[in-house]
Every structure is written in structure tokens, then in C-alpha cells.
């Protein structure tokens, strides 16, 4: 029997038991604190709901209108001029979708991996890109909206810059490590 596997299996249940017990022993009103936190969480959920719905509708319109495919198609000549593999164009929808939606990007990545295979250049690049970029617009919309931040111009620029750097570094790493 592997001791690490047993520790891993029991770590979360023990923490879920240990935290309330320690709080109770320290005199914290555990149930009241839980209810207060749940109420605050519900209020936060209600507060961010309009931002979340707006973001999800915008993404759906962007994808369903064909704008994602048009943008992807328009970027192909630029990528060809840079001397990138012609198959690289397949990753463009993922690179565009990733800053918008995590679930949408996961769907695109899954489609790429199913089509090209997990050990292909595109499959490895899709996986690396998923792990090295973030859902910038989602973060700005939901998290900034939930705390009332309205001026996020610089955060947007830095987030998109980080996504572009993540794409460039993903291409470089996959090319150097696997090919």
C-alpha cells in the first residue's frame, strides 16, 4: 500500500473536519460564521450575475456569428509570412478563444486534440497554450465587476500582453522540446 496515495485520499476530508473542530475549540461560532459566509457568497453571486451573463452572451455571439472563423482566416497570411507550419493556423481559434472563455477554449482544444492527436505538434501546442494563458476578459468582467472596478484599461492591456507572450512562449517551448 502506497502511503502517499492514502494521504492524498484522506487529505481533503480531514481538512474539512479539522477546520470546524479547531474553530469550535477556539470559540468561533462555527455555524453562524458558515451562514454569514454563505449569505455573503450568495450576494456576490447575485452581484456578478449580470456581468457573467453579458460575457457569456457576447462570446456566444462572437462564435456563432462566424467572427471567430473570419478572424482566424484573416490571420493565416501573417502566420505564413512568419514561416510557421501551415498546420499552425489550426491553433488560431484556440488562441483567440482562450482570453474570452475557459470552457470555450477547452472545447476548441479538445476538438484540436481529437483531430490532430495528443502527441502531434498541434495537440501539444493546444495543451501548452491552455496552461500558459488565462481567460483575461472573463477575469476582468466577473472579478473586477464583482468588486465594482470600472477602470480596468491597464489590466486589460497587461492581460492581453501576457496572453500573447504565453502564445509565443508556448510555440517556442513546444518547438524546442518536442521537435
mmCIF file of N, CA, C and O in Angstrom, residues 47-141:
data_model
loop_
_atom_site.group_PDB
_atom_site.id
_atom_site.type_symbol
_atom_site.label_atom_id
_atom_site.label_comp_id
_atom_site.label_asym_id
_atom_site.label_seq_id
_atom_site.Cartn_x
_atom_site.Cartn_y
_atom_site.Cartn_z
ATOM 1 N N UNK A 47 -24.513 39.708 -7.445
ATOM 2 C CA UNK A 47 -23.880 40.928 -7.939
ATOM 3 C C UNK A 47 -23.124 40.693 -9.247
ATOM 4 O O UNK A 47 -23.115 41.544 -10.127
ATOM 5 N N UNK A 48 -22.487 39.524 -9.404
ATOM 6 C CA UNK A 48 -21.708 39.282 -10.622
ATOM 7 C C UNK A 48 -22.535 38.651 -11.736
ATOM 8 O O UNK A 48 -22.071 38.583 -12.873
ATOM 9 N N UNK A 49 -23.735 38.198 -11.451
ATOM 10 C CA UNK A 49 -24.556 37.523 -12.451
ATOM 11 C C UNK A 49 -24.760 38.341 -13.728
ATOM 12 O O UNK A 49 -24.579 37.799 -14.827
ATOM 13 N N UNK A 50 -25.096 39.634 -13.670
ATOM 14 C CA UNK A 50 -25.251 40.386 -14.923
ATOM 15 C C UNK A 50 -23.963 40.443 -15.745
ATOM 16 O O UNK A 50 -24.000 40.346 -16.973
ATOM 17 N N UNK A 51 -22.813 40.582 -15.064
ATOM 18 C CA UNK A 51 -21.537 40.613 -15.776
ATOM 19 C C UNK A 51 -21.277 39.268 -16.451
ATOM 20 O O UNK A 51 -20.824 39.208 -17.594
ATOM 21 N N UNK A 52 -21.561 38.195 -15.745
ATOM 22 C CA UNK A 52 -21.339 36.855 -16.274
ATOM 23 C C UNK A 52 -22.250 36.579 -17.468
ATOM 24 O O UNK A 52 -21.794 36.067 -18.498
ATOM 25 N N UNK A 53 -23.517 36.926 -17.358
ATOM 26 C CA UNK A 53 -24.462 36.702 -18.464
ATOM 27 C C UNK A 53 -24.049 37.528 -19.676
ATOM 28 O O UNK A 53 -24.041 37.025 -20.800
ATOM 29 N N UNK A 54 -23.675 38.778 -19.456
ATOM 30 C CA UNK A 54 -23.227 39.624 -20.562
ATOM 31 C C UNK A 54 -22.012 39.045 -21.264
ATOM 32 O O UNK A 54 -21.926 39.031 -22.495
ATOM 33 N N UNK A 55 -21.054 38.544 -20.499
ATOM 34 C CA UNK A 55 -19.849 37.963 -21.067
ATOM 35 C C UNK A 55 -20.170 36.702 -21.858
ATOM 36 O O UNK A 55 -19.698 36.515 -22.982
ATOM 37 N N UNK A 56 -20.989 35.820 -21.306
ATOM 38 C CA UNK A 56 -21.316 34.572 -21.991
ATOM 39 C C UNK A 56 -22.120 34.811 -23.270
ATOM 40 O O UNK A 56 -21.883 34.156 -24.290
ATOM 41 N N UNK A 57 -23.037 35.762 -23.237
ATOM 42 C CA UNK A 57 -23.804 36.092 -24.445
ATOM 43 C C UNK A 57 -22.884 36.677 -25.517
ATOM 44 O O UNK A 57 -22.974 36.314 -26.699
ATOM 45 N N UNK A 58 -21.974 37.553 -25.114
ATOM 46 C CA UNK A 58 -21.036 38.149 -26.072
ATOM 47 C C UNK A 58 -20.172 37.095 -26.744
ATOM 48 O O UNK A 58 -19.936 37.134 -27.952
ATOM 49 N N UNK A 59 -19.680 36.150 -25.961
ATOM 50 C CA UNK A 59 -18.846 35.076 -26.512
ATOM 51 C C UNK A 59 -19.654 34.230 -27.489
ATOM 52 O O UNK A 59 -19.181 33.891 -28.573
ATOM 53 N N UNK A 60 -20.879 33.890 -27.111
ATOM 54 C CA UNK A 60 -21.723 33.067 -27.972
ATOM 55 C C UNK A 60 -21.991 33.786 -29.299
ATOM 56 O O UNK A 60 -21.955 33.163 -30.366
ATOM 57 N N UNK A 61 -22.264 35.091 -29.246
ATOM 58 C CA UNK A 61 -22.498 35.870 -30.468
ATOM 59 C C UNK A 61 -21.234 35.889 -31.318
ATOM 60 O O UNK A 61 -21.284 35.724 -32.538
ATOM 61 N N UNK A 62 -20.070 36.066 -30.678
ATOM 62 C CA UNK A 62 -18.793 36.102 -31.388
ATOM 63 C C UNK A 62 -18.539 34.796 -32.134
ATOM 64 O O UNK A 62 -18.142 34.803 -33.297
ATOM 65 N N UNK A 63 -18.805 33.685 -31.492
ATOM 66 C CA UNK A 63 -18.558 32.380 -32.109
ATOM 67 C C UNK A 63 -19.623 32.057 -33.148
ATOM 68 O O UNK A 63 -19.307 31.666 -34.277
ATOM 69 N N UNK A 64 -20.897 32.209 -32.787
ATOM 70 C CA UNK A 64 -21.991 31.822 -33.680
ATOM 71 C C UNK A 64 -22.108 32.710 -34.915
ATOM 72 O O UNK A 64 -22.625 32.278 -35.939
ATOM 73 N N UNK A 65 -21.651 33.945 -34.823
ATOM 74 C CA UNK A 65 -21.729 34.843 -35.974
ATOM 75 C C UNK A 65 -20.691 34.503 -37.036
ATOM 76 O O UNK A 65 -20.775 34.992 -38.158
ATOM 77 N N UNK A 66 -19.716 33.701 -36.684
ATOM 78 C CA UNK A 66 -18.648 33.368 -37.625
ATOM 79 C C UNK A 66 -17.468 34.301 -37.525
ATOM 80 O O UNK A 66 -16.493 34.171 -38.271
ATOM 81 N N UNK A 67 -17.527 35.266 -36.611
ATOM 82 C CA UNK A 67 -16.430 36.232 -36.470
ATOM 83 C C UNK A 67 -15.122 35.546 -36.051
ATOM 84 O O UNK A 67 -14.042 35.945 -36.498
ATOM 85 N N UNK A 68 -15.218 34.517 -35.234
ATOM 86 C CA UNK A 68 -14.019 33.781 -34.828
ATOM 87 C C UNK A 68 -13.344 33.147 -36.034
ATOM 88 O O UNK A 68 -12.127 33.260 -36.206
ATOM 89 N N UNK A 69 -14.120 32.523 -36.900
ATOM 90 C CA UNK A 69 -13.556 31.900 -38.102
ATOM 91 C C UNK A 69 -12.999 32.939 -39.068
ATOM 92 O O UNK A 69 -11.958 32.719 -39.690
ATOM 93 N N UNK A 70 -13.686 34.067 -39.201
ATOM 94 C CA UNK A 70 -13.206 35.133 -40.091
ATOM 95 C C UNK A 70 -11.879 35.685 -39.586
ATOM 96 O O UNK A 70 -10.929 35.856 -40.360
ATOM 97 N N UNK A 71 -11.799 35.969 -38.298
ATOM 98 C CA UNK A 71 -10.551 36.474 -37.716
ATOM 99 C C UNK A 71 -9.434 35.462 -37.868
ATOM 100 O O UNK A 71 -8.302 35.818 -38.223
ATOM 101 N N UNK A 72 -9.733 34.214 -37.652
ATOM 102 C CA UNK A 72 -8.746 33.146 -37.805
ATOM 103 C C UNK A 72 -8.245 33.087 -39.247
ATOM 104 O O UNK A 72 -7.042 32.973 -39.497
ATOM 105 N N UNK A 73 -9.158 33.175 -40.184
ATOM 106 C CA UNK A 73 -8.799 33.134 -41.609
ATOM 107 C C UNK A 73 -7.948 34.345 -42.004
ATOM 108 O O UNK A 73 -7.012 34.223 -42.784
ATOM 109 N N UNK A 74 -8.262 35.521 -41.460
ATOM 110 C CA UNK A 74 -7.515 36.739 -41.789
ATOM 111 C C UNK A 74 -6.077 36.704 -41.249
ATOM 112 O O UNK A 74 -5.198 37.346 -41.808
ATOM 113 N N UNK A 75 -5.855 35.970 -40.177
ATOM 114 C CA UNK A 75 -4.515 35.895 -39.592
ATOM 115 C C UNK A 75 -3.606 34.882 -40.279
ATOM 116 O O UNK A 75 -2.395 34.909 -40.086
ATOM 117 N N UNK A 76 -4.156 33.989 -41.092
ATOM 118 C CA UNK A 76 -3.352 32.952 -41.731
ATOM 119 C C UNK A 76 -2.242 33.499 -42.628
ATOM 120 O O UNK A 76 -1.120 32.999 -42.568
ATOM 121 N N UNK A 77 -2.489 34.518 -43.472
ATOM 122 C CA UNK A 77 -1.391 35.030 -44.294
ATOM 123 C C UNK A 77 -0.224 35.586 -43.457
ATOM 124 O O UNK A 77 0.948 35.413 -43.814
ATOM 125 N N UNK A 78 -0.539 36.231 -42.356
ATOM 126 C CA UNK A 78 0.513 36.754 -41.477
ATOM 127 C C UNK A 78 1.366 35.612 -40.924
ATOM 128 O O UNK A 78 2.593 35.704 -40.894
ATOM 129 N N UNK A 79 0.728 34.547 -40.524
ATOM 130 C CA UNK A 79 1.459 33.405 -39.990
ATOM 131 C C UNK A 79 2.303 32.733 -41.061
ATOM 132 O O UNK A 79 3.413 32.270 -40.784
ATOM 133 N N UNK A 80 1.793 32.691 -42.288
ATOM 134 C CA UNK A 80 2.575 32.139 -43.397
ATOM 135 C C UNK A 80 3.807 32.993 -43.673
ATOM 136 O O UNK A 80 4.874 32.465 -43.974
ATOM 137 N N UNK A 81 3.650 34.332 -43.570
ATOM 138 C CA UNK A 81 4.794 35.230 -43.777
ATOM 139 C C UNK A 81 5.862 35.023 -42.707
ATOM 140 O O UNK A 81 7.052 35.187 -42.970
ATOM 141 N N UNK A 82 5.448 34.657 -41.505
ATOM 142 C CA UNK A 82 6.388 34.414 -40.421
ATOM 143 C C UNK A 82 7.085 33.062 -40.550
ATOM 144 O O UNK A 82 7.970 32.744 -39.765
ATOM 145 N N UNK A 83 6.663 32.280 -41.542
ATOM 146 C CA UNK A 83 7.302 30.994 -41.789
ATOM 147 C C UNK A 83 6.862 29.887 -40.856
ATOM 148 O O UNK A 83 7.597 28.914 -40.669
ATOM 149 N N UNK A 84 5.692 30.027 -40.292
ATOM 150 C CA UNK A 84 5.192 28.994 -39.384
ATOM 151 C C UNK A 84 4.572 27.845 -40.170
ATOM 152 O O UNK A 84 4.133 28.009 -41.308
ATOM 153 N N UNK A 85 4.547 26.693 -39.551
ATOM 154 C CA UNK A 85 3.967 25.485 -40.123
ATOM 155 C C UNK A 85 2.530 25.779 -40.570
ATOM 156 O O UNK A 85 1.770 26.406 -39.835
ATOM 157 N N UNK A 86 2.122 25.341 -41.773
ATOM 158 C CA UNK A 86 0.746 25.585 -42.220
ATOM 159 C C UNK A 86 -0.313 25.025 -41.269
ATOM 160 O O UNK A 86 -1.406 25.561 -41.171
ATOM 161 N N UNK A 87 0.021 23.944 -40.564
ATOM 162 C CA UNK A 87 -0.917 23.403 -39.579
ATOM 163 C C UNK A 87 -1.097 24.336 -38.392
ATOM 164 O O UNK A 87 -2.056 24.197 -37.639
ATOM 165 N N UNK A 88 -0.178 25.269 -38.224
ATOM 166 C CA UNK A 88 -0.260 26.196 -37.099
ATOM 167 C C UNK A 88 -1.545 27.011 -37.128
ATOM 168 O O UNK A 88 -2.056 27.407 -36.085
ATOM 169 N N UNK A 89 -2.096 27.228 -38.309
ATOM 170 C CA UNK A 89 -3.337 28.001 -38.431
ATOM 171 C C UNK A 89 -4.475 27.365 -37.642
ATOM 172 O O UNK A 89 -5.403 28.046 -37.222
ATOM 173 N N UNK A 90 -4.382 26.062 -37.388
ATOM 174 C CA UNK A 90 -5.433 25.377 -36.635
ATOM 175 C C UNK A 90 -5.500 25.856 -35.188
ATOM 176 O O UNK A 90 -6.540 25.748 -34.544
ATOM 177 N N UNK A 91 -4.414 26.402 -34.670
ATOM 178 C CA UNK A 91 -4.365 26.828 -33.270
ATOM 179 C C UNK A 91 -4.948 28.235 -33.090
ATOM 180 O O UNK A 91 -5.235 28.644 -31.961
ATOM 181 N N UNK A 92 -5.148 28.969 -34.169
ATOM 182 C CA UNK A 92 -5.620 30.359 -34.073
ATOM 183 C C UNK A 92 -6.953 30.473 -33.326
ATOM 184 O O UNK A 92 -7.087 31.314 -32.440
ATOM 185 N N UNK A 93 -7.961 29.638 -33.627
ATOM 186 C CA UNK A 93 -9.205 29.771 -32.864
ATOM 187 C C UNK A 93 -9.002 29.581 -31.357
ATOM 188 O O UNK A 93 -9.643 30.267 -30.562
ATOM 189 N N UNK A 94 -8.112 28.687 -30.966
ATOM 190 C CA UNK A 94 -7.838 28.493 -29.547
ATOM 191 C C UNK A 94 -7.160 29.729 -28.958
ATOM 192 O O UNK A 94 -7.518 30.175 -27.865
ATOM 193 N N UNK A 95 -6.200 30.289 -29.687
ATOM 194 C CA UNK A 95 -5.503 31.480 -29.200
ATOM 195 C C UNK A 95 -6.448 32.668 -29.058
ATOM 196 O O UNK A 95 -6.285 33.495 -28.151
ATOM 197 N N UNK A 96 -7.445 32.744 -29.910
ATOM 198 C CA UNK A 96 -8.426 33.831 -29.830
ATOM 199 C C UNK A 96 -9.446 33.557 -28.725
ATOM 200 O O UNK A 96 -9.830 34.455 -27.977
ATOM 201 N N UNK A 97 -9.873 32.309 -28.597
ATOM 202 C CA UNK A 97 -10.924 31.964 -27.643
ATOM 203 C C UNK A 97 -10.419 31.952 -26.200
ATOM 204 O O UNK A 97 -11.164 32.281 -25.280
ATOM 205 N N UNK A 98 -9.153 31.612 -25.986
ATOM 206 C CA UNK A 98 -8.643 31.454 -24.627
ATOM 207 C C UNK A 98 -8.826 32.707 -23.770
ATOM 208 O O UNK A 98 -9.246 32.599 -22.620
ATOM 209 N N UNK A 99 -8.528 33.914 -24.245
ATOM 210 C CA UNK A 99 -8.754 35.091 -23.393
ATOM 211 C C UNK A 99 -10.230 35.377 -23.123
ATOM 212 O O UNK A 99 -10.562 36.096 -22.192
ATOM 213 N N UNK A 100 -11.118 34.794 -23.916
ATOM 214 C CA UNK A 100 -12.538 35.070 -23.773
ATOM 215 C C UNK A 100 -13.242 34.113 -22.825
ATOM 216 O O UNK A 100 -14.015 34.531 -21.972
ATOM 217 N N UNK A 101 -12.990 32.827 -22.980
ATOM 218 C CA UNK A 101 -13.767 31.838 -22.238
ATOM 219 C C UNK A 101 -12.957 30.577 -21.996
ATOM 220 O O UNK A 101 -12.449 29.976 -22.951
ATOM 221 N N UNK A 102 -12.877 30.160 -20.747
ATOM 222 C CA UNK A 102 -12.164 28.938 -20.416
ATOM 223 C C UNK A 102 -12.858 27.703 -20.971
ATOM 224 O O UNK A 102 -12.225 26.822 -21.534
ATOM 225 N N UNK A 103 -14.183 27.646 -20.830
ATOM 226 C CA UNK A 103 -14.908 26.473 -21.322
ATOM 227 C C UNK A 103 -14.928 26.442 -22.850
ATOM 228 O O UNK A 103 -14.813 25.371 -23.454
ATOM 229 N N UNK A 104 -15.049 27.604 -23.480
ATOM 230 C CA UNK A 104 -14.991 27.660 -24.943
ATOM 231 C C UNK A 104 -13.626 27.236 -25.460
ATOM 232 O O UNK A 104 -13.516 26.487 -26.429
ATOM 233 N N UNK A 105 -12.576 27.697 -24.784
ATOM 234 C CA UNK A 105 -11.213 27.325 -25.180
ATOM 235 C C UNK A 105 -10.972 25.840 -24.953
ATOM 236 O O UNK A 105 -10.305 25.182 -25.762
ATOM 237 N N UNK A 106 -11.522 25.300 -23.871
ATOM 238 C CA UNK A 106 -11.372 23.871 -23.615
ATOM 239 C C UNK A 106 -12.055 23.057 -24.713
ATOM 240 O O UNK A 106 -11.529 22.037 -25.160
ATOM 241 N N UNK A 107 -13.208 23.525 -25.167
ATOM 242 C CA UNK A 107 -13.896 22.855 -26.273
ATOM 243 C C UNK A 107 -13.075 22.882 -27.549
ATOM 244 O O UNK A 107 -12.965 21.870 -28.250
ATOM 245 N N UNK A 108 -12.477 24.025 -27.860
ATOM 246 C CA UNK A 108 -11.642 24.148 -29.053
ATOM 247 C C UNK A 108 -10.406 23.257 -28.912
ATOM 248 O O UNK A 108 -10.019 22.556 -29.855
ATOM 249 N N UNK A 109 -9.772 23.270 -27.734
ATOM 250 C CA UNK A 109 -8.587 22.435 -27.504
ATOM 251 C C UNK A 109 -8.925 20.956 -27.634
ATOM 252 O O UNK A 109 -8.165 20.183 -28.237
ATOM 253 N N UNK A 110 -10.050 20.553 -27.088
ATOM 254 C CA UNK A 110 -10.484 19.154 -27.196
ATOM 255 C C UNK A 110 -10.694 18.765 -28.648
ATOM 256 O O UNK A 110 -10.283 17.680 -29.081
ATOM 257 N N UNK A 111 -11.303 19.650 -29.408
ATOM 258 C CA UNK A 111 -11.532 19.396 -30.829
ATOM 259 C C UNK A 111 -10.196 19.252 -31.570
ATOM 260 O O UNK A 111 -10.029 18.346 -32.393
ATOM 261 N N UNK A 112 -9.233 20.121 -31.259
ATOM 262 C CA UNK A 112 -7.916 20.046 -31.900
ATOM 263 C C UNK A 112 -7.197 18.745 -31.542
ATOM 264 O O UNK A 112 -6.592 18.101 -32.405
ATOM 265 N N UNK A 113 -7.260 18.368 -30.278
ATOM 266 C CA UNK A 113 -6.597 17.135 -29.843
ATOM 267 C C UNK A 113 -7.254 15.917 -30.472
ATOM 268 O O UNK A 113 -6.565 14.977 -30.890
ATOM 269 N N UNK A 114 -8.574 15.921 -30.587
ATOM 270 C CA UNK A 114 -9.262 14.806 -31.247
ATOM 271 C C UNK A 114 -8.909 14.731 -32.724
ATOM 272 O O UNK A 114 -8.782 13.648 -33.290
ATOM 273 N N UNK A 115 -8.770 15.893 -33.362
ATOM 274 C CA UNK A 115 -8.497 15.921 -34.803
ATOM 275 C C UNK A 115 -7.045 15.597 -35.125
ATOM 276 O O UNK A 115 -6.762 14.838 -36.045
ATOM 277 N N UNK A 116 -6.097 16.182 -34.371
ATOM 278 C CA UNK A 116 -4.683 16.036 -34.699
ATOM 279 C C UNK A 116 -3.959 14.990 -33.845
ATOM 280 O O UNK A 116 -2.867 14.571 -34.181
ATOM 281 N N UNK A 117 -4.546 14.632 -32.707
ATOM 282 C CA UNK A 117 -3.920 13.668 -31.809
ATOM 283 C C UNK A 117 -3.174 14.372 -30.684
ATOM 284 O O UNK A 117 -2.643 15.469 -30.874
ATOM 285 N N UNK A 118 -3.115 13.751 -29.514
ATOM 286 C CA UNK A 118 -2.492 14.400 -28.360
ATOM 287 C C UNK A 118 -0.972 14.533 -28.477
ATOM 288 O O UNK A 118 -0.389 15.410 -27.864
ATOM 289 N N UNK A 119 -0.327 13.667 -29.262
ATOM 290 C CA UNK A 119 1.125 13.723 -29.396
ATOM 291 C C UNK A 119 1.579 14.468 -30.637
ATOM 292 O O UNK A 119 2.769 14.494 -30.945
ATOM 293 N N UNK A 120 0.653 15.098 -31.347
ATOM 294 C CA UNK A 120 1.010 15.890 -32.520
ATOM 295 C C UNK A 120 1.496 17.277 -32.081
ATOM 296 O O UNK A 120 1.327 17.679 -30.925
ATOM 297 N N UNK A 121 2.071 17.991 -33.016
ATOM 298 C CA UNK A 121 2.515 19.364 -32.736
ATOM 299 C C UNK A 121 1.337 20.212 -32.275
ATOM 300 O O UNK A 121 1.414 20.917 -31.259
ATOM 301 N N UNK A 122 0.223 20.131 -32.984
ATOM 302 C CA UNK A 122 -0.959 20.928 -32.645
ATOM 303 C C UNK A 122 -1.539 20.491 -31.301
ATOM 304 O O UNK A 122 -1.940 21.324 -30.483
ATOM 305 N N UNK A 123 -1.592 19.201 -31.044
ATOM 306 C CA UNK A 123 -2.110 18.706 -29.768
ATOM 307 C C UNK A 123 -1.280 19.182 -28.590
ATOM 308 O O UNK A 123 -1.813 19.618 -27.566
ATOM 309 N N UNK A 124 0.020 19.094 -28.736
ATOM 310 C CA UNK A 124 0.910 19.554 -27.656
ATOM 311 C C UNK A 124 0.845 21.068 -27.505
ATOM 312 O O UNK A 124 0.874 21.587 -26.391
ATOM 313 N N UNK A 125 0.767 21.762 -28.626
ATOM 314 C CA UNK A 125 0.675 23.221 -28.572
ATOM 315 C C UNK A 125 -0.639 23.657 -27.933
ATOM 316 O O UNK A 125 -0.660 24.587 -27.113
ATOM 317 N N UNK A 126 -1.727 22.984 -28.252
ATOM 318 C CA UNK A 126 -3.022 23.318 -27.650
ATOM 319 C C UNK A 126 -2.974 23.108 -26.146
ATOM 320 O O UNK A 126 -3.452 23.949 -25.375
ATOM 321 N N UNK A 127 -2.386 22.013 -25.722
ATOM 322 C CA UNK A 127 -2.286 21.725 -24.286
ATOM 323 C C UNK A 127 -1.402 22.748 -23.579
ATOM 324 O O UNK A 127 -1.740 23.229 -22.490
ATOM 325 N N UNK A 128 -0.285 23.086 -24.178
ATOM 326 C CA UNK A 128 0.633 24.058 -23.574
ATOM 327 C C UNK A 128 -0.004 25.439 -23.525
ATOM 328 O O UNK A 128 0.111 26.155 -22.525
ATOM 329 N N UNK A 129 -0.689 25.808 -24.587
ATOM 330 C CA UNK A 129 -1.362 27.110 -24.624
ATOM 331 C C UNK A 129 -2.459 27.197 -23.568
ATOM 332 O O UNK A 129 -2.615 28.234 -22.917
ATOM 333 N N UNK A 130 -3.200 26.110 -23.361
ATOM 334 C CA UNK A 130 -4.231 26.091 -22.329
ATOM 335 C C UNK A 130 -3.636 26.363 -20.947
ATOM 336 O O UNK A 130 -4.253 27.018 -20.120
ATOM 337 N N UNK A 131 -2.436 25.848 -20.706
ATOM 338 C CA UNK A 131 -1.831 26.007 -19.391
ATOM 339 C C UNK A 131 -1.039 27.282 -19.206
ATOM 340 O O UNK A 131 -0.697 27.640 -18.080
ATOM 341 N N UNK A 132 -0.739 27.994 -20.283
ATOM 342 C CA UNK A 132 0.127 29.163 -20.145
ATOM 343 C C UNK A 132 -0.576 30.487 -20.443
ATOM 344 O O UNK A 132 0.072 31.532 -20.474
ATOM 345 N N UNK A 133 -1.871 30.459 -20.664
ATOM 346 C CA UNK A 133 -2.630 31.696 -20.858
ATOM 347 C C UNK A 133 -3.829 31.691 -19.919
ATOM 348 O O UNK A 133 -4.123 30.691 -19.295
ATOM 349 N N UNK A 134 -4.507 32.819 -19.855
ATOM 350 C CA UNK A 134 -5.633 32.928 -18.935
ATOM 351 C C UNK A 134 -6.852 33.487 -19.659
ATOM 352 O O UNK A 134 -6.756 33.973 -20.788
ATOM 353 N N UNK A 135 -7.978 33.428 -19.000
ATOM 354 C CA UNK A 135 -9.239 33.941 -19.538
ATOM 355 C C UNK A 135 -9.362 35.419 -19.151
ATOM 356 O O UNK A 135 -10.147 35.775 -18.283
ATOM 357 N N UNK A 136 -8.587 36.246 -19.803
ATOM 358 C CA UNK A 136 -8.438 37.653 -19.442
ATOM 359 C C UNK A 136 -9.774 38.392 -19.370
ATOM 360 O O UNK A 136 -10.061 39.058 -18.375
ATOM 361 N N UNK A 137 -10.572 38.300 -20.415
ATOM 362 C CA UNK A 137 -11.838 39.042 -20.428
ATOM 363 C C UNK A 137 -12.799 38.520 -19.363
ATOM 364 O O UNK A 137 -13.531 39.289 -18.755
ATOM 365 N N UNK A 138 -12.799 37.219 -19.146
ATOM 366 C CA UNK A 138 -13.648 36.647 -18.109
ATOM 367 C C UNK A 138 -13.229 37.159 -16.739
ATOM 368 O O UNK A 138 -14.058 37.563 -15.936
ATOM 369 N N UNK A 139 -11.929 37.162 -16.473
ATOM 370 C CA UNK A 139 -11.418 37.651 -15.189
ATOM 371 C C UNK A 139 -11.795 39.114 -14.986
ATOM 372 O O UNK A 139 -12.284 39.511 -13.927
ATOM 373 N N UNK A 140 -11.582 39.921 -16.015
ATOM 374 C CA UNK A 140 -11.905 41.347 -15.890
ATOM 375 C C UNK A 140 -13.401 41.559 -15.693
ATOM 376 O O UNK A 140 -13.809 42.364 -14.855
ATOM 377 N N UNK A 141 -14.208 40.844 -16.457
ATOM 378 C CA UNK A 141 -15.651 41.035 -16.370
ATOM 379 C C UNK A 141 -16.211 40.573 -15.034
ATOM 380 O O UNK A 141 -16.922 41.314 -14.362
#
